CSV table of C-alpha atoms in Angstrom, one decimal:
chain,number,residue,atom,x,y,z
A,200,MET,CA,16.6,1.0,-15.6
A,201,ASN,CA,18.5,-1.9,-17.1
A,202,THR,CA,19.7,-5.1,-15.4
A,203,LYS,CA,23.3,-3.8,-15.0
A,204,THR,CA,22.1,-0.6,-13.3
A,205,VAL,CA,19.8,-2.6,-11.0
A,206,LYS,CA,22.6,-4.9,-9.9
A,207,SER,CA,24.9,-1.9,-9.4
A,208,MET,CA,22.3,-0.1,-7.3
A,209,ALA,CA,21.7,-3.2,-5.2
A,210,GLY,CA,25.4,-3.6,-4.8
A,211,ILE,CA,25.7,0.0,-3.5
A,212,VAL,CA,22.9,-0.4,-1.0
A,213,LEU,CA,23.9,-3.8,0.3
A,214,SER,CA,27.7,-3.2,0.3
A,215,GLN,CA,27.3,-0.3,2.7
A,216,ILE,CA,25.2,-2.4,5.1
A,217,SER,CA,25.6,-6.1,5.6
A,218,LEU,CA,22.4,-8.2,5.2
A,219,VAL,CA,22.6,-9.1,8.9
A,220,ALA,CA,22.7,-5.4,9.9
A,221,LEU,CA,20.0,-4.4,7.4
A,222,PHE,CA,17.6,-7.1,8.5
A,223,PRO,CA,18.6,-7.6,12.2
A,224,LEU,CA,15.3,-9.3,13.2
A,225,CYS,CA,14.7,-11.2,10.0
A,226,ILE,CA,13.5,-14.7,10.8
A,227,CYS,CA,12.5,-16.9,8.0
A,228,TYR,CA,9.5,-19.2,8.6
A,229,GLN,CA,8.4,-22.3,6.8
A,230,THR,CA,4.7,-21.9,6.2
A,231,HIS,CA,3.8,-25.5,5.4
A,232,GLN,CA,0.8,-24.7,3.4
A,233,SER,CA,-1.2,-27.7,2.2
A,234,THR,CA,-0.5,-29.0,-1.2
A,235,SER,CA,-4.0,-28.2,-2.4
A,236,SER,CA,-3.9,-24.6,-1.2
A,237,VAL,CA,-0.9,-23.7,-3.3
A,238,ALA,CA,-1.2,-26.2,-6.1
A,239,SER,CA,-1.3,-23.5,-8.7
A,240,LEU,CA,1.5,-21.3,-7.2
A,241,SER,CA,5.1,-22.1,-6.5
A,242,PRO,CA,8.1,-20.2,-4.9
A,243,GLN,CA,10.1,-21.4,-7.9
A,244,PHE,CA,7.7,-20.1,-10.6
A,245,TYR,CA,10.2,-17.7,-12.1
A,246,GLU,CA,13.3,-19.8,-11.5
A,247,ASN,CA,13.9,-20.3,-15.2
A,248,SER,CA,11.9,-17.6,-16.9
A,249,CYS,CA,13.2,-14.7,-14.7
A,250,PRO,CA,15.8,-15.8,-12.2
A,251,ASN,CA,16.7,-12.3,-11.1
A,252,ALA,CA,13.2,-11.2,-10.5
A,253,GLN,CA,13.3,-11.4,-6.7
A,254,ALA,CA,16.7,-9.7,-6.4
A,255,ILE,CA,15.4,-6.8,-8.6
A,256,VAL,CA,12.3,-6.4,-6.4
A,257,GLN,CA,14.4,-6.4,-3.2
A,258,SER,CA,16.8,-3.8,-4.5
A,259,TYR,CA,14.0,-1.4,-5.5
A,260,VAL,CA,12.2,-1.9,-2.2
A,261,ALA,CA,15.4,-1.1,-0.3
A,262,ASN,CA,15.9,2.0,-2.4
A,263,ALA,CA,12.3,3.2,-1.9
A,264,TYR,CA,12.5,2.5,1.9
A,265,PHE,CA,15.7,4.5,2.3
A,266,ASN,CA,14.2,7.4,0.4
A,267,ASP,CA,11.0,7.3,2.4
A,268,PRO,CA,10.6,4.8,5.3
A,269,ARG,CA,6.8,5.3,5.2
A,270,MET,CA,6.8,3.5,1.9
A,271,ALA,CA,7.2,0.1,3.4
A,272,ALA,CA,3.8,0.2,5.0
A,273,SER,CA,2.3,1.8,2.0
A,274,ILE,CA,3.3,-0.9,-0.5
A,275,LEU,CA,2.4,-3.6,2.1
A,276,ARG,CA,-1.1,-2.1,2.3
A,277,LEU,CA,-1.6,-2.3,-1.5
A,278,HIS,CA,-1.2,-6.1,-1.3
A,279,PHE,CA,-3.9,-6.3,1.4
A,280,HIS,CA,-6.3,-4.0,-0.5
A,281,ASP,CA,-5.7,-6.0,-3.6
A,282,CYS,CA,-6.3,-9.4,-2.2
A,283,PHE,CA,-9.5,-8.5,-0.4
A,284,VAL,CA,-11.2,-7.4,-3.7
A,285,ASN,CA,-11.7,-10.4,-6.1
A,286,GLY,CA,-8.5,-12.1,-5.0
A,287,CYS,CA,-4.8,-11.2,-5.4
A,288,ASP,CA,-5.0,-10.1,-9.0
A,289,ALA,CA,-3.4,-6.5,-9.0
A,290,SER,CA,-6.8,-4.9,-9.7
A,291,VAL,CA,-6.0,-2.3,-7.1
A,292,LEU,CA,-3.3,-0.9,-9.4
A,293,LEU,CA,-5.6,-0.2,-12.4
A,294,ASP,CA,-6.4,3.3,-13.3
A,295,SER,CA,-9.9,4.2,-14.5
A,296,SER,CA,-10.4,3.5,-18.2
A,297,GLY,CA,-13.4,3.7,-20.4
A,298,THR,CA,-16.3,2.2,-18.3
A,299,MET,CA,-14.0,0.7,-15.7
A,300,GLU,CA,-13.8,2.7,-12.4
A,301,SER,CA,-10.6,2.3,-10.5
A,302,GLU,CA,-10.5,0.9,-7.0
A,303,LYS,CA,-8.3,3.8,-6.2
A,304,ARG,CA,-11.5,5.9,-5.9
A,305,SER,CA,-12.9,3.8,-3.0
A,306,ASN,CA,-13.1,5.2,0.5
A,307,ALA,CA,-10.5,2.7,1.6
A,308,ASN,CA,-8.0,3.9,-1.0
A,309,ARG,CA,-8.9,7.5,-1.9
A,310,ASP,CA,-6.4,10.0,-0.4
A,311,SER,CA,-4.5,7.3,1.4
A,312,ALA,CA,-3.3,4.5,-1.0
A,313,ARG,CA,0.2,5.3,-2.2
A,314,GLY,CA,3.3,3.7,-3.6
A,315,PHE,CA,2.0,3.3,-7.1
A,316,GLU,CA,5.0,5.0,-8.6
A,317,VAL,CA,7.3,2.6,-6.8
A,318,ILE,CA,5.4,-0.3,-8.3
A,319,ASP,CA,5.6,1.3,-11.7
A,320,GLU,CA,9.4,1.6,-11.4
A,321,ILE,CA,9.9,-2.0,-10.3
A,322,LYS,CA,7.6,-3.3,-13.0
A,323,SER,CA,9.5,-1.3,-15.6
A,324,ALA,CA,12.8,-2.9,-14.4
A,325,LEU,CA,11.2,-6.4,-14.5
A,326,GLU,CA,10.0,-5.7,-18.1
A,327,ASN,CA,13.5,-4.7,-19.1
A,328,GLU,CA,14.8,-7.9,-17.6
A,329,CYS,CA,12.1,-10.4,-18.6
A,330,PRO,CA,9.4,-8.9,-20.9
A,331,GLU,CA,5.8,-10.0,-20.2
A,332,THR,CA,6.8,-12.5,-17.6
A,333,VAL,CA,6.4,-11.3,-14.0
A,334,SER,CA,2.8,-10.3,-13.1
A,335,CYS,CA,1.8,-7.2,-11.2
A,336,ALA,CA,0.0,-9.5,-8.8
A,337,ASP,CA,3.2,-11.4,-8.0
A,338,LEU,CA,5.0,-8.1,-7.7
A,339,LEU,CA,2.6,-6.9,-5.0
A,340,ALA,CA,3.1,-10.2,-3.1
A,341,LEU,CA,6.9,-9.8,-3.3
A,342,VAL,CA,7.1,-6.1,-2.2
A,343,ALA,CA,4.8,-6.9,0.7
A,344,ARG,CA,7.2,-9.5,2.0
A,345,ASP,CA,10.3,-7.4,1.3
A,346,SER,CA,8.8,-4.3,3.0
A,347,ILE,CA,8.2,-6.4,6.2
A,348,VAL,CA,11.8,-7.8,6.1
A,349,ILE,CA,13.4,-4.4,5.7
A,350,CYS,CA,11.6,-3.1,8.7
A,351,GLY,CA,12.9,-6.0,10.8
A,352,GLY,CA,10.1,-8.4,10.5
A,353,PRO,CA,9.9,-12.1,9.4
A,354,SER,CA,10.5,-13.5,6.0
A,355,TRP,CA,8.7,-16.3,4.2
A,356,GLU,CA,8.7,-18.0,0.8
A,357,VAL,CA,6.3,-16.1,-1.5
A,358,TYR,CA,4.3,-18.4,-3.7
A,359,LEU,CA,4.2,-17.1,-7.3
A,360,GLY,CA,2.4,-17.6,-10.5
A,361,ARG,CA,-0.5,-15.2,-10.2
A,362,ARG,CA,-1.8,-13.5,-13.3
A,363,ASP,CA,-3.3,-10.0,-13.6
A,364,ALA,CA,-7.0,-9.0,-13.8
A,365,ARG,CA,-8.4,-7.2,-16.7
A,366,GLU,CA,-11.0,-5.5,-14.6
A,367,ALA,CA,-11.2,-3.5,-11.4
A,368,SER,CA,-14.1,-3.5,-8.9
A,369,LEU,CA,-14.8,-0.2,-7.2
A,370,ILE,CA,-17.9,-1.7,-5.6
A,371,GLY,CA,-15.8,-4.6,-4.2
A,372,SER,CA,-13.3,-2.1,-2.8
A,373,MET,CA,-16.1,-0.2,-1.2
A,374,GLU,CA,-17.7,-3.2,0.4
A,375,ASN,CA,-14.9,-5.7,1.3
A,376,ILE,CA,-12.2,-3.7,3.0
A,377,PRO,CA,-12.7,-2.9,6.7
A,378,SER,CA,-12.8,0.8,7.9
A,379,PRO,CA,-11.2,2.2,11.0
A,380,GLU,CA,-14.6,2.3,12.6
A,381,SER,CA,-15.7,-1.3,11.7
A,382,THR,CA,-16.9,-3.5,14.5
A,383,LEU,CA,-15.1,-6.7,15.3
A,384,GLN,CA,-17.9,-8.8,13.8
A,385,THR,CA,-17.8,-6.8,10.6
A,386,ILE,CA,-14.1,-7.3,10.2
A,387,LEU,CA,-14.3,-11.0,11.0
A,388,THR,CA,-17.1,-11.4,8.5
A,389,MET,CA,-14.9,-9.7,5.8
A,390,PHE,CA,-12.0,-11.9,6.7
A,391,ASN,CA,-14.1,-15.1,6.7
A,392,PHE,CA,-15.4,-14.2,3.3
A,393,GLN,CA,-11.8,-14.4,2.1
A,394,GLY,CA,-11.2,-17.7,3.7
A,395,LEU,CA,-9.3,-16.2,6.6
A,396,ASP,CA,-10.1,-17.0,10.3
A,397,LEU,CA,-9.9,-15.2,13.6
A,398,THR,CA,-6.2,-16.1,14.1
A,399,ASP,CA,-5.4,-14.7,10.7
A,400,LEU,CA,-7.3,-11.5,11.5
A,401,VAL,CA,-5.4,-10.9,14.8
A,402,ALA,CA,-2.1,-11.7,13.2
A,403,LEU,CA,-2.5,-9.7,10.0
A,404,LEU,CA,-3.8,-6.6,11.8
A,405,GLY,CA,-0.4,-6.7,13.5
A,406,SER,CA,0.9,-5.1,10.3
A,407,HIS,CA,-0.3,-1.9,11.9
A,408,THR,CA,3.0,-2.0,13.9
A,409,ILE,CA,4.2,0.2,11.0
A,410,GLY,CA,2.5,2.8,9.0
A,411,ASN,CA,0.3,5.8,9.6
A,412,SER,CA,-3.4,6.9,9.9
A,413,ARG,CA,-4.9,10.2,9.0
A,414,CYS,CA,-6.6,12.3,11.7
A,415,ILE,CA,-10.0,11.7,9.9
A,416,GLY,CA,-9.6,8.0,10.5
A,417,PHE,CA,-9.7,8.2,14.3
A,418,ARG,CA,-11.1,11.6,15.2
A,419,GLN,CA,-14.5,10.2,16.3
A,420,ARG,CA,-12.7,8.3,19.1
A,421,LEU,CA,-11.4,11.5,20.5
A,422,TYR,CA,-14.5,13.6,20.6
A,423,ASN,CA,-17.8,11.8,19.7
A,424,HIS,CA,-17.3,8.1,19.9
A,425,THR,CA,-20.8,7.0,20.7
A,426,GLY,CA,-22.6,10.0,19.2
A,427,ASN,CA,-23.0,11.7,22.6
A,428,ASN,CA,-19.9,14.0,22.4
A,429,ASP,CA,-17.9,11.7,24.6
A,430,PRO,CA,-14.4,10.3,23.9
A,431,ASP,CA,-13.8,6.5,23.6
A,432,GLN,CA,-13.4,5.2,27.1
A,433,THR,CA,-11.1,2.4,25.8
A,434,LEU,CA,-8.5,4.9,24.7
A,435,ASN,CA,-5.9,5.9,27.3
A,436,GLN,CA,-6.8,9.5,28.2
A,437,ASP,CA,-3.2,10.7,28.3
A,438,TYR,CA,-2.7,9.3,24.8
A,439,ALA,CA,-6.0,10.8,23.7
A,440,SER,CA,-4.9,14.3,24.9
A,441,MET,CA,-1.6,13.9,23.0
A,442,LEU,CA,-3.5,13.0,19.8
A,443,GLN,CA,-6.0,15.9,20.2
A,444,GLN,CA,-3.1,18.4,19.9
A,445,GLY,CA,-2.6,17.4,16.3
A,446,CYS,CA,-6.1,16.2,15.5
A,447,PRO,CA,-8.6,18.9,16.6
A,448,ILE,CA,-12.3,18.5,16.6
A,449,SER,CA,-12.4,20.0,13.1
A,450,GLY,CA,-9.8,20.6,10.4
A,451,ASN,CA,-6.4,19.0,9.8
A,452,ASP,CA,-8.1,15.9,8.4
A,453,GLN,CA,-4.9,14.8,6.6
A,454,ASN,CA,-2.5,15.1,9.5
A,455,LEU,CA,-0.6,11.8,9.9
A,456,PHE,CA,-0.1,9.8,13.1
A,457,ASN,CA,1.9,6.7,13.7
A,458,LEU,CA,-0.2,3.5,14.2
A,459,ASP,CA,2.5,2.4,16.6
A,460,TYR,CA,3.7,5.5,18.5
A,461,VAL,CA,6.5,3.6,20.3
A,462,THR,CA,8.5,2.0,17.4
A,463,PRO,CA,6.7,3.4,14.3
A,464,THR,CA,9.1,2.2,11.6
A,465,LYS,CA,10.1,-1.1,13.2
A,466,PHE,CA,8.1,-4.3,12.5
A,467,ASP,CA,7.8,-5.8,16.0
A,468,ASN,CA,5.1,-6.7,18.5
A,469,TYR,CA,4.5,-3.3,20.0
A,470,TYR,CA,1.2,-3.0,18.2
A,471,TYR,CA,-0.1,-5.6,20.7
A,472,LYS,CA,1.6,-4.1,23.7
A,473,ASN,CA,0.0,-0.8,22.8
A,474,LEU,CA,-3.5,-2.5,22.7
A,475,VAL,CA,-2.9,-4.0,26.1
A,476,ASN,CA,-2.2,-0.4,27.4
A,477,PHE,CA,-5.3,1.0,25.6
A,478,ARG,CA,-3.1,2.9,23.2
A,479,GLY,CA,-4.2,1.4,19.9
A,480,LEU,CA,-4.8,4.3,17.5
A,481,LEU,CA,-7.7,3.0,15.6
A,482,SER,CA,-11.0,1.8,17.1
A,483,SER,CA,-10.8,-1.3,14.7
A,484,ASP,CA,-7.4,-2.1,16.4
A,485,GLU,CA,-8.3,-1.6,20.1
A,486,ILE,CA,-11.5,-3.7,19.8
A,487,LEU,CA,-9.2,-6.8,19.5
A,488,PHE,CA,-8.5,-6.3,23.2
A,489,THR,CA,-11.8,-5.0,24.4
A,490,GLN,CA,-14.6,-6.8,22.6
A,491,SER,CA,-13.7,-10.5,22.6
A,492,ILE,CA,-12.1,-12.8,25.2
A,493,GLU,CA,-10.6,-14.9,22.4
A,494,THR,CA,-8.9,-12.0,20.6
A,495,MET,CA,-7.9,-10.5,23.9
A,496,GLU,CA,-6.0,-13.7,24.8
A,497,MET,CA,-4.3,-13.7,21.4
A,498,VAL,CA,-3.3,-10.0,21.7
A,499,LYS,CA,-1.8,-10.7,25.2
A,500,TYR,CA,0.1,-13.8,23.8
A,501,TYR,CA,1.6,-11.8,20.9
A,502,ALA,CA,2.4,-8.9,23.2
A,503,GLU,CA,4.5,-11.3,25.3
A,504,ASN,CA,5.9,-13.5,22.5
A,505,GLU,CA,7.1,-11.7,19.4
A,506,GLY,CA,8.4,-14.9,17.8
A,507,ALA,CA,4.9,-16.4,17.9
A,508,PHE,CA,3.5,-13.3,16.2
A,509,PHE,CA,6.2,-13.4,13.5
A,510,GLU,CA,5.5,-17.1,12.8
A,511,GLN,CA,1.7,-16.7,12.6
A,512,PHE,CA,2.0,-13.5,10.6
A,513,ALA,CA,4.2,-15.3,7.9
A,514,LYS,CA,1.7,-18.1,7.7
A,515,SER,CA,-1.3,-15.8,7.4
A,516,MET,CA,0.4,-13.7,4.7
A,517,VAL,CA,1.0,-16.8,2.6
A,518,LYS,CA,-2.7,-17.7,3.2
A,519,MET,CA,-3.9,-14.3,2.2
A,520,GLY,CA,-1.7,-14.2,-0.8
A,521,ASN,CA,-3.4,-17.3,-2.1
A,522,ILE,CA,-6.9,-15.8,-2.2
A,523,SER,CA,-8.5,-16.6,-5.6
A,524,PRO,CA,-5.4,-16.1,-7.8
A,525,LEU,CA,-5.8,-16.0,-11.5
A,526,THR,CA,-3.6,-18.7,-13.0
A,527,GLY,CA,-3.0,-20.7,-16.2
A,528,THR,CA,-4.6,-18.8,-19.1
A,529,ASP,CA,-6.9,-16.6,-16.9
A,530,GLY,CA,-6.2,-12.9,-16.9
A,531,GLU,CA,-2.9,-11.6,-18.4
A,532,ILE,CA,0.6,-10.4,-17.6
A,533,ARG,CA,0.2,-6.7,-17.8
A,534,ARG,CA,3.1,-4.8,-19.3
A,535,ILE,CA,2.2,-1.7,-17.3
A,536,CYS,CA,0.5,-2.3,-14.0
A,537,ARG,CA,-1.9,0.7,-14.3
A,538,ARG,CA,-3.4,-0.5,-17.6
A,539,VAL,CA,-4.6,-3.6,-19.2
A,540,ASN,CA,-2.6,-4.6,-22.2
A,541,HIS,CA,-5.1,-3.6,-24.9
A,542,ASP,CA,-4.9,-0.1,-23.5
A,543,VAL,CA,-1.1,0.1,-23.6
């Protein structure tokens, strides 16, 4: 798709709905990251080399969202799963090639990671506009922000200038991404390993206010939580009964359920309100309210103060997006996000 077509499409989408109406709850936060933490990245990185880059990304995210509202959570998730494996380097997008095994094959991504075709489409448009300029890693950071905004969440300046990895790490993807059954200590250890603290953990898990989980991801809570054929006592039993109707003790593994059953496509603070009411879908979510006084207090605070959640979420997203970026002459700018350049 050429630049003229992109601009036309964006005009059609945004002329029908004003920006105020499209993003009614969009609040832009200054993240005030330290100079040292973002020394190699800058919100103005493409200001001269590809000035239309962010507008192109926004228009394609809007189109993807209107075609499939689930896509907002899916492409946001790709950024998380990328940054937690050897830093934010777009390794999650690589297909298997030669001796390299794709991270898409890990337990965290297999059968659940999606949105790769959307990334391909945006990358193609960026290549038409500015060949070999905008990295796939930066593209993931931008679509993550834009997917939050279009669902009514906060906005922030995305620091740019990442380069793309030439290798994937299936082992890293297997070991560094929490599972739905992870304990709080396990999740915190994984976050600490990335330089993220407990506040970042509680805020970033708030992204589960949008998106879905498969039945297989929480079935054990419904039927055999401790291995003694008993349900999870921290799960509201009326809610559990409702879930059991679509997630039986066996079969229907791929059935989808909203992570936030109240406002499933709106980025808000109902994730935390649900936890307070013992209606968090995943065990790894509900434990924020049941296994730690410190996290319980944060959950209650965000449940009562959406603005505070939005502000911390924006700060933590910038912090996460700065995990071990490749810059300078490290890595490359992939022409196709699925393959390193020597395979193109």
